[in-house]
Tab-separated table of C-alpha atoms in Angstrom:
chain	number	residue	atom	x	y	z
A	1491	MET	CA	16.538	30.400	61.718
A	1492	VAL	CA	14.942	30.020	65.688
A	1493	ARG	CA	13.829	26.252	64.382
A	1494	ARG	CA	17.326	25.641	63.232
A	1495	ALA	CA	18.879	26.877	65.879
A	1496	PHE	CA	16.526	25.027	68.386
A	1497	SER	CA	16.807	21.302	65.938
A	1498	LEU	CA	20.875	22.187	66.499
A	1499	LEU	CA	20.238	22.751	70.084
A	1500	LEU	CA	18.688	19.082	70.504
A	1501	ILE	CA	21.115	17.671	68.535
A	1502	LEU	CA	23.791	18.929	71.100
A	1503	ALA	CA	21.791	18.302	73.911
A	1504	LEU	CA	21.798	14.987	72.928
A	1505	ALA	CA	25.742	14.349	71.283
A	1506	GLY	CA	26.175	15.470	75.539
A	1507	ILE	CA	24.487	12.276	76.824
A	1508	PHE	CA	26.144	10.391	74.617
A	1509	PHE	CA	29.473	11.583	75.492
A	1510	SER	CA	28.455	11.047	79.228
A	1511	ILE	CA	27.707	7.238	78.352
A	1512	LEU	CA	30.630	7.330	75.953
A	1513	LYS	CA	33.478	8.404	79.154
A	1514	GLY	CA	32.378	4.962	81.299
A	1515	TRP	CA	32.434	3.045	78.832
A	1516	THR	CA	34.619	0.129	78.908
A	1517	PRO	CA	35.324	-2.728	76.503
A	1518	MET	CA	34.159	-6.162	77.592
A	1519	THR	CA	36.861	-8.823	78.674
A	1520	GLU	CA	34.366	-11.285	79.740
A	1521	LEU	CA	31.193	-12.525	78.570
A	1522	SER	CA	28.780	-11.772	80.971
A	1523	GLY	CA	26.258	-13.481	83.114
A	1524	VAL	CA	23.740	-14.611	80.924
A	1525	ALA	CA	25.287	-15.073	77.825
A	1526	ARG	CA	28.288	-17.236	79.480
A	1527	ASP	CA	25.436	-19.564	80.287
A	1528	TYR	CA	24.041	-19.944	77.058
A	1529	VAL	CA	27.481	-20.828	75.353
A	1530	ALA	CA	28.150	-23.319	77.906
A	1531	ASN	CA	25.401	-25.338	77.744
A	1532	GLU	CA	24.061	-24.615	74.082
A	1533	LYS	CA	25.500	-27.907	73.223
A	1534	GLU	CA	23.916	-30.083	75.404
A	1535	GLN	CA	20.978	-28.681	75.854
A	1536	LEU	CA	19.926	-27.954	71.974
A	1537	GLY	CA	22.450	-29.038	69.523
A	1538	ALA	CA	23.046	-26.196	67.568
A	1539	MET	CA	26.002	-25.367	65.927
A	1540	ASN	CA	24.948	-21.285	65.654
A	1541	LEU	CA	24.381	-20.023	68.802
A	1542	VAL	CA	23.124	-17.078	67.111
A	1543	THR	CA	20.200	-19.481	66.079
A	1544	ALA	CA	20.031	-21.215	69.193
A	1545	ILE	CA	19.255	-17.378	70.622
A	1546	VAL	CA	16.635	-16.612	68.388
A	1547	VAL	CA	14.700	-19.740	67.811
A	1548	THR	CA	14.607	-20.669	71.179
A	1549	TYR	CA	16.574	-19.375	74.332
A	1550	ARG	CA	14.434	-16.018	73.140
A	1551	GLY	CA	11.714	-17.289	70.856
A	1552	LEU	CA	8.825	-15.665	72.546
A	1553	ASP	CA	10.892	-12.779	71.069
A	1554	THR	CA	10.919	-13.958	67.348
A	1555	LEU	CA	6.689	-14.775	67.493
A	1556	GLY	CA	6.469	-10.733	68.725
A	1557	GLU	CA	8.666	-10.288	65.513
A	1558	VAL	CA	7.205	-12.131	62.983
A	1559	THR	CA	3.759	-10.443	64.651
A	1560	VAL	CA	5.236	-7.438	63.898
A	1561	LEU	CA	6.644	-8.041	60.248
A	1562	PHE	CA	2.807	-9.818	59.863
A	1563	LEU	CA	1.162	-6.278	60.587
A	1564	ALA	CA	3.420	-3.836	58.754
A	1565	ALA	CA	2.998	-6.195	55.986
A	1566	SER	CA	-1.088	-5.505	56.181
A	1567	GLY	CA	-0.581	-2.453	57.088
A	1568	VAL	CA	0.753	-1.724	53.791
A	1569	ALA	CA	-1.484	-3.578	52.499
A	1570	VAL	CA	-4.663	-2.263	53.251
A	1571	LEU	CA	-3.274	1.493	52.703
A	1572	LEU	CA	-2.130	1.092	49.013
A	1573	ARG	CA	-4.770	-0.928	47.649
A	1574	ARG	CA	-5.603	-0.097	44.652
A	1575	LYS	CA	-9.486	0.959	44.298
A	1576	ARG	CA	-11.588	-0.769	40.793
A	1577	ASP	CA	-11.625	2.423	38.963
A	1578	GLU	CA	-8.338	3.173	39.328
A	1579	ALA	CA	-7.137	-0.572	38.142
A	1580	ALA	CA	-9.596	0.200	35.309
A	1581	ALA	CA	-8.612	3.175	34.389
A	1582	THR	CA	-4.188	2.046	34.289
A	1583	VAL	CA	-3.552	0.162	31.240
A	1584	LYS	CA	-1.023	2.168	30.284
A	1585	ILE	CA	1.549	0.446	27.396
A	1586	LYS	CA	4.477	-0.261	29.749
A	1587	ARG	CA	8.348	-0.132	27.697
A	1588	ALA	CA	8.677	-3.724	28.033
A	1589	ALA	CA	12.427	-5.051	29.266
A	1590	SER	CA	14.884	-6.313	26.324
A	1591	GLU	CA	13.971	-10.192	26.044
A	1592	ILE	CA	17.852	-10.933	27.135
A	1593	VAL	CA	16.934	-9.409	30.839
A	1594	THR	CA	13.670	-11.614	31.049
A	1595	THR	CA	14.823	-14.726	29.678
A	1596	GLY	CA	18.289	-14.223	32.693
A	1597	ALA	CA	15.772	-13.267	35.396
A	1598	SER	CA	13.532	-16.454	34.687
A	1599	LEU	CA	16.368	-18.613	34.146
A	1600	LEU	CA	17.644	-17.260	37.540
A	1601	SER	CA	14.867	-16.673	40.114
A	1602	PRO	CA	14.968	-20.259	40.380
A	1603	PHE	CA	17.701	-20.321	41.511
A	1604	ILE	CA	18.044	-17.825	44.126
A	1605	VAL	CA	15.289	-19.152	45.833
A	1606	MET	CA	16.792	-22.882	45.814
A	1607	PHE	CA	19.692	-20.279	47.541
A	1608	GLY	CA	17.730	-18.827	49.735
A	1609	ALA	CA	15.771	-21.992	51.303
A	1610	TYR	CA	19.617	-23.783	51.115
A	1611	ILE	CA	20.679	-20.508	53.721
A	1612	PHE	CA	17.626	-21.134	56.655
A	1613	LEU	CA	18.133	-24.970	56.114
A	1614	ASN	CA	21.349	-24.786	57.188
A	1615	GLY	CA	20.444	-21.510	59.560
A	1616	HIS	CA	21.796	-23.691	62.997
A	1617	LEU	CA	25.059	-24.915	60.829
A	1618	SER	CA	26.615	-21.867	59.645
A	1619	PRO	CA	25.389	-18.106	59.680
A	1620	GLY	CA	22.673	-17.251	58.296
A	1621	GLY	CA	19.106	-18.537	59.087
A	1622	GLY	CA	15.055	-17.877	58.112
A	1623	PHE	CA	15.431	-13.651	58.310
A	1624	GLN	CA	18.281	-13.935	55.559
A	1625	GLY	CA	16.581	-16.911	53.614
A	1626	GLY	CA	13.114	-14.984	53.296
A	1627	ALA	CA	14.773	-11.693	52.141
A	1628	VAL	CA	17.069	-13.536	49.569
A	1629	ILE	CA	13.358	-15.160	48.612
A	1630	ALA	CA	12.093	-11.901	47.903
A	1631	SER	CA	14.288	-10.051	46.235
A	1632	ALA	CA	14.555	-13.082	43.598
A	1633	VAL	CA	10.433	-11.811	43.540
A	1634	LEU	CA	11.969	-8.333	43.161
A	1635	LEU	CA	14.152	-9.507	39.657
A	1636	LEU	CA	11.232	-11.331	38.140
A	1637	PHE	CA	9.566	-7.636	39.216
A	1638	LEU	CA	12.006	-5.783	37.151
A	1639	ALA	CA	12.627	-8.091	34.422
A	1640	HIS	CA	8.108	-8.502	33.714
A	1641	PRO	CA	6.402	-5.127	35.177
A	1642	ASP	CA	3.363	-6.257	34.961
A	1643	TYR	CA	4.230	-9.627	36.586
A	1644	LYS	CA	1.556	-10.677	38.844
A	1645	LEU	CA	1.864	-13.082	41.657
A	1646	LYS	CA	-0.414	-15.575	42.904
A	1647	HIS	CA	-2.301	-14.195	46.138
A	1648	ALA	CA	-3.977	-17.288	47.215
A	1649	VAL	CA	-0.883	-19.124	46.954
A	1650	LEU	CA	1.023	-16.781	49.128
A	1651	ASN	CA	-1.562	-16.418	50.808
A	1652	ILE	CA	-1.639	-19.742	52.405
A	1653	ILE	CA	2.082	-20.388	52.667
A	1654	GLU	CA	2.280	-17.069	55.385
A	1655	SER	CA	-1.076	-17.883	57.073
A	1656	PHE	CA	0.393	-21.922	56.750
A	1657	SER	CA	3.902	-21.043	58.218
A	1658	GLY	CA	2.704	-18.444	60.826
A	1659	PHE	CA	-0.120	-21.517	62.282
A	1660	ALA	CA	2.536	-24.223	62.186
A	1661	TYR	CA	4.785	-21.839	63.607
A	1662	VAL	CA	2.679	-21.468	66.916
A	1663	LEU	CA	1.588	-25.268	66.546
A	1664	VAL	CA	4.910	-26.097	66.906
A	1665	GLY	CA	5.537	-24.282	69.780
A	1666	LEU	CA	2.781	-25.472	71.518
A	1667	LEU	CA	4.237	-29.214	70.875
A	1668	GLY	CA	7.105	-27.955	72.804
A	1669	LEU	CA	4.421	-27.191	75.897
A	1670	PHE	CA	3.374	-30.356	75.729
A	1671	LEU	CA	5.871	-32.253	74.456
A	1672	ALA	CA	9.269	-30.541	76.375
A	1673	GLY	CA	10.032	-28.386	79.047
A	1674	GLY	CA	7.858	-25.282	77.609
A	1675	PHE	CA	6.615	-22.935	75.027
A	1676	LEU	CA	8.654	-22.945	71.826
A	1677	ASP	CA	11.307	-25.525	73.247
A	1678	ASN	CA	12.988	-27.406	70.410
A	1679	ARG	CA	13.826	-30.656	72.290
A	1680	PHE	CA	9.861	-32.942	71.558
A	1681	LEU	CA	12.117	-33.969	68.416
A	1682	PRO	CA	15.589	-35.833	68.957
A	1683	LEU	CA	18.774	-33.775	69.047
A	1684	GLY	CA	20.441	-35.975	66.533
A	1685	HIS	CA	24.190	-36.047	65.483
A	1686	PHE	CA	25.854	-32.538	66.183
A	1687	GLY	CA	26.409	-30.829	63.629
A	1688	SER	CA	24.009	-33.012	60.912
A	1689	LEU	CA	21.183	-30.737	58.659
A	1690	LEU	CA	18.961	-32.904	60.522
A	1691	SER	CA	19.962	-32.091	64.251
A	1692	ALA	CA	19.382	-29.569	67.326
A	1693	GLY	CA	15.322	-30.929	67.433
A	1694	ALA	CA	12.784	-28.699	66.150
A	1695	ILE	CA	15.045	-25.618	65.069
A	1696	PRO	CA	15.321	-26.008	61.327
A	1697	VAL	CA	11.527	-26.987	61.467
A	1698	ILE	CA	10.933	-23.599	63.516
A	1699	TYR	CA	14.271	-21.735	61.321
A	1700	VAL	CA	12.016	-23.149	57.863
A	1701	LEU	CA	8.321	-21.558	58.680
A	1702	ILE	CA	9.972	-18.212	59.404
A	1703	GLY	CA	11.963	-18.530	56.171
A	1704	LEU	CA	8.689	-19.084	54.750
A	1705	LYS	CA	6.549	-15.938	56.432
A	1706	VAL	CA	9.383	-13.984	55.581
A	1707	GLY	CA	9.915	-14.644	52.371
A	1708	THR	CA	6.171	-14.028	51.526
A	1709	GLU	CA	5.691	-11.420	53.957
A	1710	LEU	CA	8.823	-9.382	52.804
A	1711	ALA	CA	7.363	-10.024	48.763
A	1712	THR	CA	3.979	-8.437	49.489
A	1713	ILE	CA	5.144	-5.480	50.736
A	1714	LEU	CA	7.773	-5.041	47.512
A	1715	GLU	CA	4.369	-6.070	45.305
A	1716	ASN	CA	2.048	-3.105	47.050
A	1717	MET	CA	5.143	-0.780	47.373
A	1718	LYS	CA	5.505	-1.415	43.456
A	1719	GLY	CA	1.629	-1.120	42.749
A	1720	ARG	CA	1.433	-0.190	39.053
A	1721	ALA	CA	4.641	3.171	39.441
A	1722	LEU	CA	6.972	0.439	38.356
B	1439	MET	CA	31.415	2.697	69.175
B	1440	ILE	CA	31.717	6.253	68.623
B	1441	LEU	CA	31.280	5.734	64.882
B	1442	GLY	CA	27.668	4.289	65.611
B	1443	VAL	CA	27.457	7.374	67.652
B	1444	ALA	CA	28.144	9.645	65.172
B	1445	LEU	CA	25.683	8.136	62.633
B	1446	VAL	CA	23.153	8.644	65.110
B	1447	LEU	CA	23.779	12.521	65.802
B	1448	ILE	CA	23.601	12.662	61.787
B	1449	GLY	CA	20.574	10.371	61.640
B	1450	PHE	CA	18.728	12.743	64.090
B	1451	TRP	CA	20.049	15.601	62.780
B	1452	GLY	CA	18.579	15.067	59.332
B	1453	LEU	CA	15.326	13.911	60.703
B	1454	ILE	CA	15.181	17.266	62.701
B	1455	SER	CA	16.550	19.404	59.970
B	1456	ARG	CA	15.474	18.502	56.589
B	1457	LYS	CA	11.217	19.447	55.164
B	1458	ASN	CA	10.951	16.606	53.002
B	1459	MET	CA	9.526	13.341	54.399
B	1460	ILE	CA	11.174	10.784	52.430
B	1461	LYS	CA	14.442	12.290	53.509
B	1462	MET	CA	13.583	12.460	57.338
B	1463	ILE	CA	12.856	8.657	56.677
B	1464	LEU	CA	16.265	7.921	55.363
B	1465	GLY	CA	17.695	10.047	58.514
B	1466	LEU	CA	15.042	7.469	60.437
B	1467	ALA	CA	17.154	4.524	58.927
B	1468	ILE	CA	20.707	6.013	59.244
B	1469	ALA	CA	20.134	6.392	63.357
B	1470	GLU	CA	18.921	3.253	62.965
B	1471	THR	CA	21.405	1.613	62.012
B	1472	GLY	CA	23.986	3.750	63.622
B	1473	LEU	CA	22.063	1.687	67.085
B	1474	GLN	CA	22.479	-1.838	65.886
B	1475	LEU	CA	26.602	-0.784	65.128
B	1476	ILE	CA	26.307	-0.248	69.299
B	1477	MET	CA	24.667	-2.894	70.384
B	1478	VAL	CA	27.109	-4.882	68.219
B	1479	THR	CA	30.204	-3.153	69.705
B	1480	ILE	CA	28.843	-3.242	72.898
B	1481	GLY	CA	29.082	-7.308	72.343
B	1482	TYR	CA	32.614	-7.460	70.882
B	1483	ILE	CA	35.343	-9.393	73.141
B	1484	ASP	CA	38.403	-8.889	71.330
B	1485	GLY	CA	40.806	-11.359	69.866
B	1486	ARG	CA	37.649	-13.374	69.760
B	1487	THR	CA	35.503	-15.547	67.184
B	1488	ALA	CA	31.951	-15.209	65.952
B	1489	PRO	CA	29.459	-17.406	68.123
B	1490	ILE	CA	29.511	-20.412	66.147
B	1491	LEU	CA	30.748	-23.687	67.446
B	1492	ASP	CA	32.307	-25.792	63.989
B	1493	GLY	CA	36.090	-26.697	64.334
B	1494	ALA	CA	37.536	-23.721	65.072
B	1495	VAL	CA	36.872	-23.410	68.346
B	1496	ASN	CA	36.844	-26.043	71.469
B	1497	THR	CA	33.581	-26.803	72.547
B	1498	LEU	CA	34.798	-26.671	76.313
B	1499	LEU	CA	36.666	-24.000	75.773
B	1500	ALA	CA	33.430	-22.213	73.815
B	1501	VAL	CA	33.022	-19.304	76.707
B	1502	ARG	CA	36.865	-18.105	76.206
B	1503	GLN	CA	36.477	-18.383	72.542
B	1504	VAL	CA	33.090	-16.789	71.545
B	1505	VAL	CA	31.899	-12.831	71.346
B	1506	ASP	CA	28.691	-12.251	73.219
B	1507	PRO	CA	25.632	-13.535	71.285
B	1508	VAL	CA	22.958	-12.415	72.669
B	1509	PRO	CA	23.259	-8.658	71.237
B	1510	GLN	CA	23.770	-9.926	67.805
B	1511	ALA	CA	20.326	-12.094	68.763
B	1512	LEU	CA	19.138	-8.700	69.192
B	1513	VAL	CA	20.312	-6.355	66.444
B	1514	LEU	CA	18.802	-9.573	63.759
B	1515	THR	CA	15.641	-8.756	65.450
B	1516	ALA	CA	15.764	-5.300	64.963
B	1517	ILE	CA	16.829	-4.752	61.434
B	1518	VAL	CA	14.316	-6.671	60.030
B	1519	ILE	CA	11.448	-4.929	62.236
B	1520	GLY	CA	13.329	-1.617	61.452
B	1521	VAL	CA	12.570	-2.329	57.547
B	1522	ALA	CA	8.716	-3.519	57.773
B	1523	VAL	CA	8.815	-0.405	59.707
B	1524	ASN	CA	10.249	1.826	57.020
B	1525	ALA	CA	7.870	0.114	54.440
B	1526	LEU	CA	4.510	1.184	56.905
B	1527	MET	CA	6.105	4.815	57.080
B	1528	LEU	CA	6.949	5.493	53.089
B	1529	THR	CA	3.319	3.993	52.310
B	1530	PHE	CA	1.900	6.583	54.926
B	1531	VAL	CA	3.607	9.122	53.375
B	1532	ILE	CA	2.650	7.752	49.728
B	1533	ARG	CA	-0.826	7.894	50.714
B	1534	LEU	CA	-0.414	11.612	52.114
B	1535	TYR	CA	1.513	12.116	48.755
B	1536	GLN	CA	-1.744	11.166	47.139
B	1537	LYS	CA	-4.018	13.933	49.337
B	1538	LYS	CA	-1.338	16.841	48.575
B	1539	GLN	CA	0.801	16.376	46.166
B	1540	SER	CA	3.846	17.421	48.907
B	1541	LEU	CA	6.442	15.795	50.023
B	1542	ASN	CA	7.485	18.868	52.008
B	1543	ILE	CA	6.543	18.766	55.809
B	1544	SER	CA	4.886	22.531	56.752
B	1545	ASP	CA	2.227	21.769	53.839
B	1546	TYR	CA	0.533	19.603	56.766
B	1547	LYS	CA	-1.140	21.636	59.151
B	1548	ASP	CA	-4.087	20.238	59.639
B	1549	LEU	CA	-3.809	19.396	62.739
B	1550	LYS	CA	-2.017	22.825	64.678
B	1551	TRP	CA	-4.797	25.169	65.543
C	77	MET	CA	45.312	-4.260	59.492
C	78	GLU	CA	42.075	-4.838	60.455
C	79	THR	CA	42.105	-1.542	63.078
C	80	ILE	CA	42.838	0.523	59.526
C	81	MET	CA	40.210	-0.940	58.132
C	82	ILE	CA	37.849	-0.134	60.293
C	83	ILE	CA	38.950	3.252	60.418
C	84	LEU	CA	38.433	3.757	56.456
C	85	LEU	CA	35.199	1.861	56.265
C	86	ALA	CA	34.148	4.329	59.108
C	87	LEU	CA	35.222	7.465	57.441
C	88	VAL	CA	32.940	6.153	54.618
C	89	MET	CA	30.127	5.621	56.389
C	90	LEU	CA	30.176	8.763	57.949
C	91	ALA	CA	30.974	11.124	54.739
C	92	ALA	CA	28.223	8.644	52.901
C	93	ALA	CA	25.578	9.644	55.770
C	94	LEU	CA	26.486	12.883	55.611
C	95	ALA	CA	26.198	13.088	51.860
C	96	THR	CA	22.568	11.213	52.535
C	97	ILE	CA	21.389	14.359	54.235
C	98	HIS	CA	22.425	16.902	51.859
C	99	MET	CA	22.406	16.020	48.681
C	100	LYS	CA	19.432	17.544	46.470
C	101	ASN	CA	18.952	14.981	44.755
C	102	MET	CA	17.103	12.234	45.831
C	103	ILE	CA	18.395	8.922	44.138
C	104	SER	CA	21.896	9.535	45.061
C	105	ALA	CA	20.949	10.359	48.810
C	106	ILE	CA	19.267	7.036	49.217
C	107	LEU	CA	22.025	5.082	47.445
C	108	ALA	CA	24.538	6.977	49.726
C	109	ALA	CA	22.191	5.624	52.617
C	110	GLY	CA	22.358	2.263	50.876
C	111	VAL	CA	26.048	2.597	50.889
C	112	VAL	CA	25.683	3.112	55.069
C	113	SER	CA	24.158	-0.370	54.949
C	114	LEU	CA	26.244	-2.608	52.814
C	115	PHE	CA	29.517	-1.101	54.656
C	116	ALA	CA	28.130	-1.328	58.045
C	117	SER	CA	27.618	-5.412	57.029
C	118	VAL	CA	31.383	-5.360	55.868
C	119	LEU	CA	32.144	-3.707	59.269
C	120	TYR	CA	29.674	-6.928	61.667
C	121	LEU	CA	31.376	-9.424	59.771
C	122	LEU	CA	35.395	-7.473	61.027
C	123	MET	CA	33.380	-7.151	64.381
C	124	ALA	CA	33.046	-11.046	64.829
C	125	ALA	CA	29.301	-11.129	63.497
C	126	PRO	CA	28.553	-12.882	60.492
C	127	ASP	CA	24.944	-13.309	61.113
C	128	VAL	CA	23.897	-10.052	61.642
C	129	ALA	CA	26.393	-8.925	58.761
C	130	MET	CA	24.538	-11.276	56.248
C	131	THR	CA	21.168	-9.879	57.215
C	132	GLU	CA	22.452	-6.120	56.833
C	133	ALA	CA	23.309	-6.936	53.230
C	134	ALA	CA	20.203	-8.616	51.923
C	135	ILE	CA	17.871	-6.630	54.504
C	136	GLY	CA	19.193	-3.210	54.796
C	137	ALA	CA	21.579	-2.743	51.872
C	138	GLY	CA	19.447	-4.374	49.542
C	139	LEU	CA	15.384	-4.306	50.142
C	140	SER	CA	15.069	-1.062	51.746
C	141	THR	CA	16.724	0.968	49.209
C	142	VAL	CA	14.612	-0.698	46.856
C	143	ILE	CA	11.650	0.178	49.093
C	144	PHE	CA	12.754	3.642	49.119
C	145	LEU	CA	13.311	3.865	45.378
C	146	LEU	CA	9.803	2.537	44.818
C	147	ALA	CA	8.615	5.121	47.208
C	148	PHE	CA	10.250	7.796	45.907
C	149	LYS	CA	8.821	6.406	41.823
C	150	LYS	CA	5.816	6.504	43.149
C	151	THR	CA	5.640	9.824	44.543
C	152	ARG	CA	7.229	11.308	41.577
C	153	ASP	CA	5.163	9.220	39.152
C	154	GLU	CA	1.575	11.151	40.677
C	155	GLU	CA	3.151	14.516	39.820
C	156	VAL	CA	4.028	14.454	36.729
C	157	GLU	CA	0.293	12.429	35.928
C	158	ASN	CA	-1.896	15.278	37.921
C	159	GLY	CA	0.718	18.188	36.187
């Protein structure tokens, strides 16, 4: 009872803090300084149609590199903690009920198209809403569909590992190219900016976003596979 | 804005008051959603359109026509990191469960004295 | 019109969040948390943030719900095996 009262008190204190912040809040009517600069000069500087993409990949590129690192660490943490012991893997050969034929055929037929849709999303990340993270999540959901349809579906770990490490390495490499050939680390202007609004425009932004998409997709798929384990 | 604050409060209430560890992580996830909602609301300007420079937005007048893209970029990263961290926490829960066969947080008192 | 929609979405989200905390059945609670994420993504779309809406729908509502369900299934399975 004391514990409950104490937690209620804590929540009320938090509510008080939020309320005092909320009282002084008025909706913005103008863009703030940094944002105004980004919006006004982005077309000449980077040439990407989607401003959010431009900020994520270039203006705040270092943050995104750090984020991908966090994702990688989380994925490896999950893999290390949930690794299967040898005897445990040998002991679990219980027969699972397979999904019906319609489900398995449909899943096998559908998943390549889902992967293609994910690739479409991250290829067009600089033109329309979407990008590496969304496309990666869509690819991971294709993997999830395969897992649901085939209970003992195995991922090809070697291929996944190669894709993941290659894209991580190439991401840093593209950033270093920007450092040497253009203004700074992760600068996208060492490739021509191209025609504004076409697929091959905005310098290196599509390249970086494709790499991010591959990396996020493989990492989320690995997390899903490890979480699945033998439970499903 | 008020909704975001309310979600944060509900989430923390869940985090503190529940004993089931998966419920606690769910509470944390809801608080996360609330915080992200607050951040997007801060960047929203009434009557403006999304920060994409297509035909609907005059490029020269873009400063007056689009909402603030910086909080949106931040929230984008926050969501992805959030799900990775949730997965890591759930992994710890699974390992703890394999040790003691219990999801109740009160059963884990090894570090108390 | 838009204001009414936002208020409706907000009410549903609050109800789903409370349901998440108070439901006894764990699977319903996880699905309610997924509902919160889904409506949050609709709300992002109304607030002119299509990128964030897409991420929230794909990752928040889709993947994280599945991860929670898998973790729950995993803890349940062990229970059955160990009597």
